[in-house]
mmCIF file of C-alpha atoms and ligand atoms in Angstrom:
data_model
loop_
_atom_site.group_PDB
_atom_site.id
_atom_site.type_symbol
_atom_site.label_atom_id
_atom_site.label_comp_id
_atom_site.label_asym_id
_atom_site.label_seq_id
_atom_site.Cartn_x
_atom_site.Cartn_y
_atom_site.Cartn_z
ATOM 1 C CA UNK A 1 0.000 0.000 0.000
ATOM 2 C CA UNK A 2 1.251 3.500 -0.878
ATOM 3 C CA UNK A 3 0.972 6.327 1.628
ATOM 4 C CA UNK A 4 -0.105 9.899 0.941
ATOM 5 C CA UNK A 5 0.354 12.697 3.445
ATOM 6 C CA UNK A 6 -2.156 15.519 2.943
ATOM 7 C CA UNK A 7 -1.221 18.953 4.251
ATOM 8 C CA UNK A 8 -4.036 21.355 4.955
ATOM 9 C CA UNK A 9 -4.791 24.245 7.262
ATOM 10 C CA UNK A 10 -7.343 26.687 5.868
ATOM 11 C CA UNK A 11 -11.109 26.610 5.403
ATOM 12 C CA UNK A 12 -11.249 26.107 1.617
ATOM 13 C CA UNK A 13 -8.718 23.269 1.916
ATOM 14 C CA UNK A 14 -10.900 21.287 4.307
ATOM 15 C CA UNK A 15 -13.755 21.619 1.823
ATOM 16 C CA UNK A 16 -11.641 20.577 -1.190
ATOM 17 C CA UNK A 17 -9.932 17.732 0.676
ATOM 18 C CA UNK A 18 -13.226 16.210 1.832
ATOM 19 C CA UNK A 19 -14.032 14.659 -1.550
ATOM 20 C CA UNK A 20 -10.460 13.612 -2.335
ATOM 21 C CA UNK A 21 -10.045 11.929 1.064
ATOM 22 C CA UNK A 22 -13.247 9.984 0.540
ATOM 23 C CA UNK A 23 -11.998 8.830 -2.857
ATOM 24 C CA UNK A 24 -8.680 7.728 -1.305
ATOM 25 C CA UNK A 25 -10.512 5.827 1.438
ATOM 26 C CA UNK A 26 -12.303 3.749 -1.207
ATOM 27 C CA UNK A 27 -9.042 2.374 -2.599
ATOM 28 C CA UNK A 28 -7.126 -0.511 -1.040
ATOM 29 C CA UNK A 29 -3.915 0.576 -2.711
ATOM 30 C CA UNK A 30 -3.672 3.999 -1.010
ATOM 31 C CA UNK A 31 -3.696 5.241 2.557
ATOM 32 C CA UNK A 32 -3.821 8.845 3.766
ATOM 33 C CA UNK A 33 -2.415 10.658 6.788
ATOM 34 C CA UNK A 34 -3.622 14.210 7.347
ATOM 35 C CA UNK A 35 -1.521 17.022 8.775
ATOM 36 C CA UNK A 36 -3.502 20.089 9.872
ATOM 37 C CA UNK A 37 -1.174 23.059 10.257
ATOM 38 C CA UNK A 38 -3.591 25.025 12.437
ATOM 39 C CA UNK A 39 -3.626 28.069 10.109
ATOM 40 C CA UNK A 40 -7.405 28.226 10.676
ATOM 41 C CA UNK A 41 -8.255 26.877 14.089
ATOM 42 C CA UNK A 42 -11.570 28.327 15.344
ATOM 43 C CA UNK A 43 -14.291 25.709 15.442
ATOM 44 C CA UNK A 44 -16.351 27.624 12.856
ATOM 45 C CA UNK A 45 -13.315 27.945 10.533
ATOM 46 C CA UNK A 46 -12.097 24.364 10.956
ATOM 47 C CA UNK A 47 -13.897 21.667 13.046
ATOM 48 C CA UNK A 48 -17.311 22.310 11.503
ATOM 49 C CA UNK A 49 -16.059 21.243 8.077
ATOM 50 C CA UNK A 50 -14.597 17.971 9.354
ATOM 51 C CA UNK A 51 -17.865 17.011 11.018
ATOM 52 C CA UNK A 52 -20.247 18.264 8.295
ATOM 53 C CA UNK A 53 -18.297 16.872 5.371
ATOM 54 C CA UNK A 54 -17.639 13.491 6.982
ATOM 55 C CA UNK A 55 -13.863 13.762 7.368
ATOM 56 C CA UNK A 56 -11.651 11.898 9.817
ATOM 57 C CA UNK A 57 -9.782 13.951 12.411
ATOM 58 C CA UNK A 58 -6.255 14.807 11.194
ATOM 59 C CA UNK A 59 -3.458 12.695 12.671
ATOM 60 C CA UNK A 60 -1.313 15.775 13.294
ATOM 61 C CA UNK A 61 -2.462 19.195 14.491
ATOM 62 C CA UNK A 62 0.487 21.607 14.420
ATOM 63 C CA UNK A 63 -1.313 24.609 15.967
ATOM 64 C CA UNK A 64 0.614 27.163 13.909
ATOM 65 C CA UNK A 65 -1.160 30.425 13.154
ATOM 66 C CA UNK A 66 -0.653 34.157 13.410
ATOM 67 C CA UNK A 67 2.469 36.221 12.854
ATOM 68 C CA UNK A 68 3.782 37.458 9.546
ATOM 69 C CA UNK A 69 3.710 35.300 6.425
ATOM 70 C CA UNK A 70 7.396 34.416 6.574
ATOM 71 C CA UNK A 71 7.353 33.396 10.196
ATOM 72 C CA UNK A 72 4.128 31.399 9.839
ATOM 73 C CA UNK A 73 5.395 29.576 6.754
ATOM 74 C CA UNK A 74 8.785 28.964 8.354
ATOM 75 C CA UNK A 75 7.329 27.460 11.512
ATOM 76 C CA UNK A 76 5.106 25.217 9.407
ATOM 77 C CA UNK A 77 8.036 24.121 7.253
ATOM 78 C CA UNK A 78 9.972 22.795 10.249
ATOM 79 C CA UNK A 79 7.031 20.983 11.817
ATOM 80 C CA UNK A 80 5.817 19.475 8.548
ATOM 81 C CA UNK A 81 9.320 18.207 7.850
ATOM 82 C CA UNK A 82 9.267 16.355 11.194
ATOM 83 C CA UNK A 83 5.899 14.780 10.320
ATOM 84 C CA UNK A 84 7.123 13.730 6.866
ATOM 85 C CA UNK A 85 10.311 12.224 8.292
ATOM 86 C CA UNK A 86 8.182 10.191 10.698
ATOM 87 C CA UNK A 87 5.569 9.126 8.125
ATOM 88 C CA UNK A 88 7.831 8.536 5.092
ATOM 89 C CA UNK A 89 5.022 8.986 2.555
ATOM 90 C CA UNK A 90 5.184 8.125 -1.146
ATOM 91 C CA UNK A 91 3.603 11.469 -2.087
ATOM 92 C CA UNK A 92 2.417 14.697 -0.467
ATOM 93 C CA UNK A 93 -0.900 16.251 -1.437
ATOM 94 C CA UNK A 94 -1.469 20.014 -1.133
ATOM 95 C CA UNK A 95 -4.404 22.255 -2.044
ATOM 96 C CA UNK A 96 -4.794 25.788 -3.309
ATOM 97 C CA UNK A 97 -2.604 28.712 -2.410
ATOM 98 C CA UNK A 98 -2.153 29.284 1.320
ATOM 99 C CA UNK A 99 0.963 29.360 3.481
ATOM 100 C CA UNK A 100 0.139 25.764 4.480
ATOM 101 C CA UNK A 101 0.262 24.811 0.779
ATOM 102 C CA UNK A 102 3.673 26.372 0.297
ATOM 103 C CA UNK A 103 5.136 24.989 3.522
ATOM 104 C CA UNK A 104 3.830 21.485 2.734
ATOM 105 C CA UNK A 105 5.151 21.449 -0.813
ATOM 106 C CA UNK A 106 8.531 22.865 0.158
ATOM 107 C CA UNK A 107 9.044 20.497 3.076
ATOM 108 C CA UNK A 108 8.217 17.549 0.802
ATOM 109 C CA UNK A 109 10.312 18.495 -2.211
ATOM 110 C CA UNK A 110 13.380 19.054 -0.030
ATOM 111 C CA UNK A 111 12.996 15.483 1.219
ATOM 112 C CA UNK A 112 12.594 14.304 -2.414
ATOM 113 C CA UNK A 113 8.973 13.317 -1.826
ATOM 114 C CA UNK A 114 6.869 14.040 -4.942
ATOM 115 C CA UNK A 115 4.192 16.705 -4.515
ATOM 116 C CA UNK A 116 0.661 16.673 -5.960
ATOM 117 C CA UNK A 117 -0.935 20.123 -6.232
ATOM 118 C CA UNK A 118 -4.708 20.294 -6.472
ATOM 119 C CA UNK A 119 -5.961 23.544 -8.067
ATOM 120 C CA UNK A 120 -2.744 24.089 -9.989
ATOM 121 C CA UNK A 121 -2.236 26.690 -12.702
ATOM 122 C CA UNK A 122 -4.431 29.462 -11.338
ATOM 123 C CA UNK A 123 -2.981 32.906 -11.860
ATOM 124 C CA UNK A 124 -4.020 36.443 -10.974
ATOM 125 C CA UNK A 125 -0.711 37.754 -12.416
ATOM 126 C CA UNK A 126 -0.485 39.965 -9.348
ATOM 127 C CA UNK A 127 2.644 38.988 -7.415
ATOM 128 C CA UNK A 128 1.706 41.329 -4.567
ATOM 129 C CA UNK A 129 -0.928 38.788 -3.534
ATOM 130 C CA UNK A 130 0.410 36.286 -0.979
ATOM 131 C CA UNK A 131 -1.723 33.625 -2.681
ATOM 132 C CA UNK A 132 -0.136 34.251 -6.093
ATOM 133 C CA UNK A 133 3.378 33.860 -4.672
ATOM 134 C CA UNK A 134 2.350 30.589 -3.039
ATOM 135 C CA UNK A 135 0.719 29.208 -6.212
ATOM 136 C CA UNK A 136 3.567 30.040 -8.547
ATOM 137 C CA UNK A 137 6.166 28.501 -6.230
ATOM 138 C CA UNK A 138 4.131 25.385 -5.451
ATOM 139 C CA UNK A 139 3.414 24.718 -9.119
ATOM 140 C CA UNK A 140 7.137 24.995 -9.871
ATOM 141 C CA UNK A 141 8.064 22.251 -7.384
ATOM 142 C CA UNK A 142 5.139 19.863 -7.851
ATOM 143 C CA UNK A 143 5.274 16.551 -9.714
ATOM 144 C CA UNK A 144 1.516 16.411 -10.466
ATOM 145 C CA UNK A 145 -0.343 19.581 -11.411
ATOM 146 C CA UNK A 146 -4.063 18.852 -11.158
ATOM 147 C CA UNK A 147 -5.772 21.688 -13.023
ATOM 148 C CA UNK A 148 -9.412 22.744 -12.531
ATOM 149 C CA UNK A 149 -9.927 24.535 -15.869
ATOM 150 C CA UNK A 150 -8.561 24.655 -19.421
ATOM 151 C CA UNK A 151 -7.167 28.111 -18.705
ATOM 152 C CA UNK A 152 -5.241 26.881 -15.668
ATOM 153 C CA UNK A 153 -3.598 24.198 -17.831
ATOM 154 C CA UNK A 154 -2.786 26.830 -20.460
ATOM 155 C CA UNK A 155 -1.217 29.115 -17.840
ATOM 156 C CA UNK A 156 1.151 26.291 -16.921
ATOM 157 C CA UNK A 157 2.032 25.568 -20.566
ATOM 158 C CA UNK A 158 2.755 29.268 -21.016
ATOM 159 C CA UNK A 159 5.266 28.979 -18.173
ATOM 160 C CA UNK A 160 7.003 26.109 -19.951
ATOM 161 C CA UNK A 161 5.589 23.253 -17.859
ATOM 162 C CA UNK A 162 5.686 19.882 -19.673
ATOM 163 C CA UNK A 163 2.322 18.378 -20.615
ATOM 164 C CA UNK A 164 3.281 15.167 -18.804
ATOM 165 C CA UNK A 165 2.962 16.999 -15.486
ATOM 166 C CA UNK A 166 -0.349 18.702 -16.209
ATOM 167 C CA UNK A 167 -3.406 16.622 -15.324
ATOM 168 C CA UNK A 168 -6.716 18.296 -16.245
ATOM 169 C CA UNK A 169 -9.310 16.922 -13.832
ATOM 170 C CA UNK A 170 -11.924 19.642 -13.251
ATOM 171 C CA UNK A 171 -12.637 21.482 -10.037
ATOM 172 C CA UNK A 172 -12.979 19.578 -6.777
ATOM 173 C CA UNK A 173 -15.203 22.366 -5.422
ATOM 174 C CA UNK A 174 -17.726 21.466 -8.111
ATOM 175 C CA UNK A 175 -17.655 17.856 -6.839
ATOM 176 C CA UNK A 176 -18.314 19.094 -3.287
ATOM 177 C CA UNK A 177 -21.141 21.406 -4.353
ATOM 178 C CA UNK A 178 -22.885 18.676 -6.345
ATOM 179 C CA UNK A 179 -22.590 16.258 -3.464
ATOM 180 C CA UNK A 180 -24.086 18.539 -0.820
ATOM 181 C CA UNK A 181 -26.437 20.836 -2.708
ATOM 182 C CA UNK A 182 -29.494 18.673 -2.057
ATOM 183 C CA UNK A 183 -28.849 18.636 1.697
ATOM 184 C CA UNK A 184 -29.761 22.290 2.170
ATOM 185 C CA UNK A 185 -33.246 23.529 2.731
ATOM 186 C CA UNK A 186 -34.463 27.141 2.501
ATOM 187 C CA UNK A 187 -37.297 26.402 4.937
ATOM 188 C CA UNK A 188 -35.113 25.299 7.774
ATOM 189 C CA UNK A 189 -31.702 26.927 7.815
ATOM 190 C CA UNK A 190 -29.923 30.263 8.023
ATOM 191 C CA UNK A 191 -32.597 32.134 6.011
ATOM 192 C CA UNK A 192 -35.229 31.217 8.540
ATOM 193 C CA UNK A 193 -32.972 32.202 11.427
ATOM 194 C CA UNK A 194 -32.305 35.580 9.789
ATOM 195 C CA UNK A 195 -35.928 36.134 8.789
ATOM 196 C CA UNK A 196 -35.097 36.460 5.078
ATOM 197 C CA UNK A 197 -37.001 35.354 1.993
ATOM 198 C CA UNK A 198 -35.159 33.575 -0.847
ATOM 199 C CA UNK A 199 -33.763 35.957 -3.505
ATOM 200 C CA UNK A 200 -34.339 39.006 -1.298
ATOM 201 C CA UNK A 201 -30.774 39.669 -0.102
ATOM 202 C CA UNK A 202 -27.145 40.086 -1.123
ATOM 203 C CA UNK A 203 -24.648 37.623 0.393
ATOM 204 C CA UNK A 204 -21.201 39.137 1.043
ATOM 205 C CA UNK A 205 -17.827 37.672 2.028
ATOM 206 C CA UNK A 206 -14.569 39.618 2.325
ATOM 207 C CA UNK A 207 -11.226 38.265 3.530
ATOM 208 C CA UNK A 208 -8.415 39.073 1.067
ATOM 209 C CA UNK A 209 -5.515 41.035 2.536
ATOM 210 C CA UNK A 210 -5.772 43.544 -0.344
ATOM 211 C CA UNK A 211 -9.182 44.552 1.085
ATOM 212 C CA UNK A 212 -8.896 43.881 4.815
ATOM 213 C CA UNK A 213 -5.475 45.499 5.216
ATOM 214 C CA UNK A 214 -6.348 48.716 3.348
ATOM 215 C CA UNK A 215 -8.469 51.139 5.341
ATOM 216 C CA UNK A 216 -9.714 52.987 2.241
ATOM 217 C CA UNK A 217 -10.784 49.869 0.375
ATOM 218 C CA UNK A 218 -12.463 48.311 3.405
ATOM 219 C CA UNK A 219 -14.121 51.646 4.191
ATOM 220 C CA UNK A 220 -15.445 51.899 0.603
ATOM 221 C CA UNK A 221 -16.861 48.369 0.869
ATOM 222 C CA UNK A 222 -18.693 49.149 4.116
ATOM 223 C CA UNK A 223 -20.050 52.450 2.780
ATOM 224 C CA UNK A 224 -21.244 50.791 -0.442
ATOM 225 C CA UNK A 225 -22.915 47.984 1.560
ATOM 226 C CA UNK A 226 -24.651 50.613 3.742
ATOM 227 C CA UNK A 227 -26.018 52.290 0.637
ATOM 228 C CA UNK A 228 -27.221 49.034 -0.991
ATOM 229 C CA UNK A 229 -28.729 47.772 2.292
ATOM 230 C CA UNK A 230 -31.207 50.669 2.235
ATOM 231 C CA UNK A 231 -33.025 48.706 -0.504
ATOM 232 C CA UNK A 232 -31.660 45.143 -0.272
ATOM 233 C CA UNK A 233 -30.538 43.516 2.980
ATOM 234 C CA UNK A 234 -26.993 42.143 3.116
ATOM 235 C CA UNK A 235 -25.893 38.960 4.886
ATOM 236 C CA UNK A 236 -22.210 39.107 5.742
ATOM 237 C CA UNK A 237 -20.527 36.139 7.488
ATOM 238 C CA UNK A 238 -17.441 37.825 8.891
ATOM 239 C CA UNK A 239 -14.043 36.186 8.493
ATOM 240 C CA UNK A 240 -12.021 36.672 11.727
ATOM 241 C CA UNK A 241 -9.446 38.806 9.896
ATOM 242 C CA UNK A 242 -12.158 41.068 8.502
ATOM 243 C CA UNK A 243 -13.814 41.450 11.897
ATOM 244 C CA UNK A 244 -10.472 42.530 13.392
ATOM 245 C CA UNK A 245 -9.907 45.037 10.565
ATOM 246 C CA UNK A 246 -13.408 46.489 10.877
ATOM 247 C CA UNK A 247 -12.818 46.915 14.614
ATOM 248 C CA UNK A 248 -9.489 48.599 13.910
ATOM 249 C CA UNK A 249 -11.007 51.170 11.539
ATOM 250 C CA UNK A 250 -14.070 51.582 13.801
ATOM 251 C CA UNK A 251 -16.547 50.554 11.151
ATOM 252 C CA UNK A 252 -18.366 47.924 13.192
ATOM 253 C CA UNK A 253 -20.151 50.463 15.347
ATOM 254 C CA UNK A 254 -23.410 51.905 14.086
ATOM 255 C CA UNK A 255 -23.757 49.699 11.002
ATOM 256 C CA UNK A 256 -27.235 49.489 9.503
ATOM 257 C CA UNK A 257 -29.397 46.730 10.990
ATOM 258 C CA UNK A 258 -30.113 45.662 7.418
ATOM 259 C CA UNK A 259 -26.527 44.423 7.220
ATOM 260 C CA UNK A 260 -26.675 41.072 9.001
ATOM 261 C CA UNK A 261 -23.176 40.581 10.379
ATOM 262 C CA UNK A 262 -22.907 36.938 11.367
ATOM 263 C CA UNK A 263 -20.121 34.602 12.443
ATOM 264 C CA UNK A 264 -18.544 32.417 9.725
ATOM 265 C CA UNK A 265 -21.003 29.633 8.911
ATOM 266 C CA UNK A 266 -20.480 25.951 8.117
ATOM 267 C CA UNK A 267 -20.440 24.713 4.529
ATOM 268 C CA UNK A 268 -24.075 23.613 4.424
ATOM 269 C CA UNK A 269 -25.369 26.921 5.782
ATOM 270 C CA UNK A 270 -23.103 28.724 3.332
ATOM 271 C CA UNK A 271 -24.523 26.753 0.410
ATOM 272 C CA UNK A 272 -28.057 27.601 1.584
ATOM 273 C CA UNK A 273 -27.168 31.298 1.802
ATOM 274 C CA UNK A 274 -25.496 31.186 -1.623
ATOM 275 C CA UNK A 275 -28.269 29.289 -3.408
ATOM 276 C CA UNK A 276 -30.979 31.644 -2.241
ATOM 277 C CA UNK A 277 -29.110 34.954 -2.600
ATOM 278 C CA UNK A 278 -30.195 37.511 -5.207
ATOM 279 C CA UNK A 279 -26.516 38.395 -5.680
ATOM 280 C CA UNK A 280 -23.164 37.437 -4.165
ATOM 281 C CA UNK A 281 -20.550 40.139 -3.518
ATOM 282 C CA UNK A 282 -17.207 38.601 -2.608
ATOM 283 C CA UNK A 283 -13.441 38.596 -2.850
ATOM 284 C CA UNK A 284 -13.272 34.821 -2.273
ATOM 285 C CA UNK A 285 -12.133 32.470 -5.022
ATOM 286 C CA UNK A 286 -14.340 29.569 -3.959
ATOM 287 C CA UNK A 287 -17.432 31.704 -3.429
ATOM 288 C CA UNK A 288 -17.172 33.158 -6.980
ATOM 289 C CA UNK A 289 -17.449 29.637 -8.360
ATOM 290 C CA UNK A 290 -20.185 28.524 -5.996
ATOM 291 C CA UNK A 291 -22.278 31.526 -7.110
ATOM 292 C CA UNK A 292 -22.019 30.156 -10.642
ATOM 293 C CA UNK A 293 -22.733 26.547 -9.582
ATOM 294 C CA UNK A 294 -26.013 27.760 -8.084
ATOM 295 C CA UNK A 295 -26.896 30.162 -10.937
ATOM 296 C CA UNK A 296 -26.499 33.302 -8.812
ATOM 297 C CA UNK A 297 -24.882 36.447 -10.277
ATOM 298 C CA UNK A 298 -21.637 37.513 -8.622
ATOM 299 C CA UNK A 299 -19.666 40.713 -8.254
ATOM 300 C CA UNK A 300 -16.010 40.321 -7.288
ATOM 301 C CA UNK A 301 -14.560 43.082 -5.147
ATOM 302 C CA UNK A 302 -11.032 42.852 -6.506
ATOM 303 C CA UNK A 303 -8.852 44.259 -9.285
ATOM 304 C CA UNK A 304 -8.518 40.888 -10.980
ATOM 305 C CA UNK A 305 -9.697 37.296 -10.680
ATOM 306 C CA UNK A 306 -8.217 33.883 -11.373
ATOM 307 C CA UNK A 307 -11.626 32.616 -12.529
ATOM 308 C CA UNK A 308 -11.862 34.774 -15.652
ATOM 309 C CA UNK A 309 -14.088 32.291 -17.510
ATOM 310 C CA UNK A 310 -16.988 33.403 -15.305
ATOM 311 C CA UNK A 311 -16.412 37.057 -16.156
ATOM 312 C CA UNK A 312 -16.283 36.158 -19.865
ATOM 313 C CA UNK A 313 -19.526 34.172 -19.582
ATOM 314 C CA UNK A 314 -21.265 37.101 -17.857
ATOM 315 C CA UNK A 315 -21.842 35.418 -14.471
ATOM 316 C CA UNK A 316 -19.304 37.537 -12.662
ATOM 317 C CA UNK A 317 -17.983 41.089 -12.940
ATOM 318 C CA UNK A 318 -15.023 42.794 -11.346
ATOM 319 C CA UNK A 319 -15.515 45.860 -9.164
ATOM 320 C CA UNK A 320 -12.310 47.115 -7.502
ATOM 321 C CA UNK A 321 -13.463 48.624 -4.192
ATOM 322 C CA UNK A 322 -11.895 52.031 -4.633
ATOM 323 C CA UNK A 323 -14.876 54.298 -4.392
ATOM 324 C CA UNK A 324 -18.121 53.685 -2.460
ATOM 325 C CA UNK A 325 -20.623 55.328 -4.865
ATOM 326 C CA UNK A 326 -19.101 53.509 -7.867
ATOM 327 C CA UNK A 327 -19.157 50.228 -5.984
ATOM 328 C CA UNK A 328 -22.750 50.579 -4.815
ATOM 329 C CA UNK A 329 -23.936 51.309 -8.380
ATOM 330 C CA UNK A 330 -21.974 48.301 -9.669
ATOM 331 C CA UNK A 331 -23.698 46.100 -7.051
ATOM 332 C CA UNK A 332 -27.141 47.441 -8.013
ATOM 333 C CA UNK A 333 -26.380 46.884 -11.708
ATOM 334 C CA UNK A 334 -25.268 43.297 -11.108
ATOM 335 C CA UNK A 335 -28.538 42.332 -9.371
ATOM 336 C CA UNK A 336 -30.636 40.167 -11.674
ATOM 337 C CA UNK A 337 -27.926 39.652 -14.298
ATOM 338 C CA UNK A 338 -27.535 36.147 -15.786
ATOM 339 C CA UNK A 339 -24.661 34.662 -17.766
ATOM 340 C CA UNK A 340 -24.325 32.184 -20.607
ATOM 341 C CA UNK A 341 -24.576 28.417 -20.154
ATOM 342 C CA UNK A 342 -20.939 27.276 -19.845
ATOM 343 C CA UNK A 343 -19.284 24.221 -18.248
ATOM 344 C CA UNK A 344 -15.696 25.132 -17.390
ATOM 345 C CA UNK A 345 -15.246 23.045 -14.212
ATOM 346 C CA UNK A 346 -15.467 19.461 -15.397
ATOM 347 C CA UNK A 347 -18.041 16.797 -14.614
ATOM 348 C CA UNK A 348 -18.041 16.564 -10.837
ATOM 349 C CA UNK A 349 -15.538 13.688 -10.823
ATOM 350 C CA UNK A 350 -12.326 15.640 -10.241
ATOM 351 C CA UNK A 351 -11.569 13.912 -6.919
ATOM 352 C CA UNK A 352 -11.922 10.472 -8.443
ATOM 353 C CA UNK A 353 -9.638 11.413 -11.326
ATOM 354 C CA UNK A 354 -6.979 12.809 -8.998
ATOM 355 C CA UNK A 355 -6.929 9.703 -6.865
ATOM 356 C CA UNK A 356 -6.994 7.334 -9.852
ATOM 357 C CA UNK A 357 -3.971 9.073 -11.350
ATOM 358 C CA UNK A 358 -2.029 9.070 -8.077
ATOM 359 C CA UNK A 359 -2.822 5.403 -7.443
ATOM 360 C CA UNK A 360 -1.717 4.424 -10.926
ATOM 361 C CA UNK A 361 1.512 6.487 -10.954
ATOM 362 C CA UNK A 362 2.521 5.387 -7.466
ATOM 363 C CA UNK A 363 2.151 1.671 -8.314
ATOM 364 C CA UNK A 364 4.652 1.903 -11.178
HETATM 365 N N1 LIG B 401 -17.395 29.325 3.340
HETATM 366 C C1 LIG B 401 -18.074 28.773 4.411
HETATM 367 N N2 LIG B 401 -18.519 29.614 5.403
HETATM 368 C C2 LIG B 401 -18.348 30.967 5.363
HETATM 369 C C3 LIG B 401 -17.661 31.524 4.249
HETATM 370 C C4 LIG B 401 -17.187 30.668 3.259
HETATM 371 O O1 LIG B 401 -18.259 27.559 4.484
HETATM 372 O O2 LIG B 401 -18.781 31.665 6.291
HETATM 373 C C5 LIG B 401 -16.904 28.420 2.293
HETATM 374 C C6 LIG B 401 -17.391 28.742 0.915
HETATM 375 O O3 LIG B 401 -18.658 28.160 0.684
HETATM 376 C C7 LIG B 401 -16.291 28.155 0.040
HETATM 377 C C8 LIG B 401 -15.054 28.350 0.882
HETATM 378 O O4 LIG B 401 -15.494 28.557 2.214
HETATM 379 O O5 LIG B 401 -16.500 26.779 -0.166
HETATM 380 C C9 LIG B 401 -14.265 29.526 0.404
HETATM 381 O O6 LIG B 401 -13.261 29.792 1.292
HETATM 382 P P1 LIG B 401 -12.576 31.219 1.462
HETATM 383 O O7 LIG B 401 -13.487 32.268 0.926
HETATM 384 O O8 LIG B 401 -12.148 31.319 2.879
HETATM 385 O O9 LIG B 401 -11.249 31.083 0.603
HETATM 386 P P2 LIG B 401 -10.895 31.187 -0.947
HETATM 387 O O10 LIG B 401 -11.886 30.366 -1.708
HETATM 388 O O11 LIG B 401 -10.916 32.639 -1.313
HETATM 389 O O12 LIG B 401 -9.512 30.626 -1.038
#
C-alpha cells in the first residue's frame, strides 16, 4: 500500500480535501495521513467542516497560526518536515494557495517526496498577492499539477511546464457542491434564522488582505454595503481577519441593521445562503465559483480574478473597491444579471480522477 500525506490548514482546503479523502478511502492501494497546520483553528473555521463533510480527524495538528507570512510559513516548514520524516510517505498532497500549501510542498520536495498540487495553474498575475506567490512557487516544485480549468492548464504551458505533469481533472469544489447541494433547505436553515425570503438579499464575504489590510478599500466596501442595504438587505458572514480590521477602523459600530453581520457559517449553511441569494458580492475564489454553480450572479470586489471564464460568460464582474458610490452602483447593476450556459469546471468527478492518477503512478 502507498501512503499519501495531505497537508491542509485553511477553510477552503478542508472543503476541497473532503471529496479527495473519501476517494482515497475507497481504494485498497492507497492510505492517507492528514496534517492540519492550524492556520485556521476556530471551530467555525475548521472543526465544523470535518464534522459536516464526513472527514476523519487529522493525525497531526500543528497549531501554527498568526504572525507574519514568513514566520508562519517557516514554523510550518519545520514541523511538517518532522511529520514527513516520521511518516515517510510516497507522495504529499497540497491544495490551493495558502501558506500551508507552500510549507507542505517545500518540506516535501526538499525530502525528495513528490508533490501533488490540487488547483494548480491558477494565476491572478499579481505577485503582490500572498496567494499568487504561493501558487507560482508550489506549481514549480510539484510533480503532479491537477488543473481545474482549461485556462489553468494553459497558464502552466505558457510557463514552460511539460504536458506530462499537467493533469486536467476539473474542479474539486464542483464535486463538493454537487454532493451537498441537495442537503440544504431554505425552509429550515440560516434564512429562517435571519428572517429572510429567498432571492431578497445580497450575500457578502470579504477576507483578502488587499481589502482587509487597506483602510480605504475596506471603508469603501462598508459604505457601499450601507447604501445598498437601504433597498436590499446584506448577509455578511465575517471572516475573523475582517472582523479585526473592521474593529481597527471603527466601522463595526453603528452599522445598519439591514446588514446582518454573522459569524462564519459551516459549509451547508453557506450553500443555503449562496443558493438563495439575489446576488453574491465577494473577494473569495471559492465563493465566486459557488455563485455560478447555483446560478447566482456575482460581483467580485477585486482588481482581478483567477476565474476569468466566469467574467467572460457574464456570471461575474469585477468591481475594484476604490470608491463607495461607484461600488454601490456596480452592485445594483449586477442584481438580476444572468450569464451564458458554460461548463468550465469538469463533470463533478475531479476527486476520483486525482486519486486514480495518483494510485496508478505510485504503483509503477
Ligand atoms: N465558506 C463557508 N462559510 C463561510 C464563508 C465561506 O463555508 O462563512 C466556504 C465557501 O462556501 C467556500 C469556501 O469557504 O467553499 C471559500 O473559502 P474562502 O473564501 O475562505 O477562501 P478562498 O476560496 O478565497 O480561497
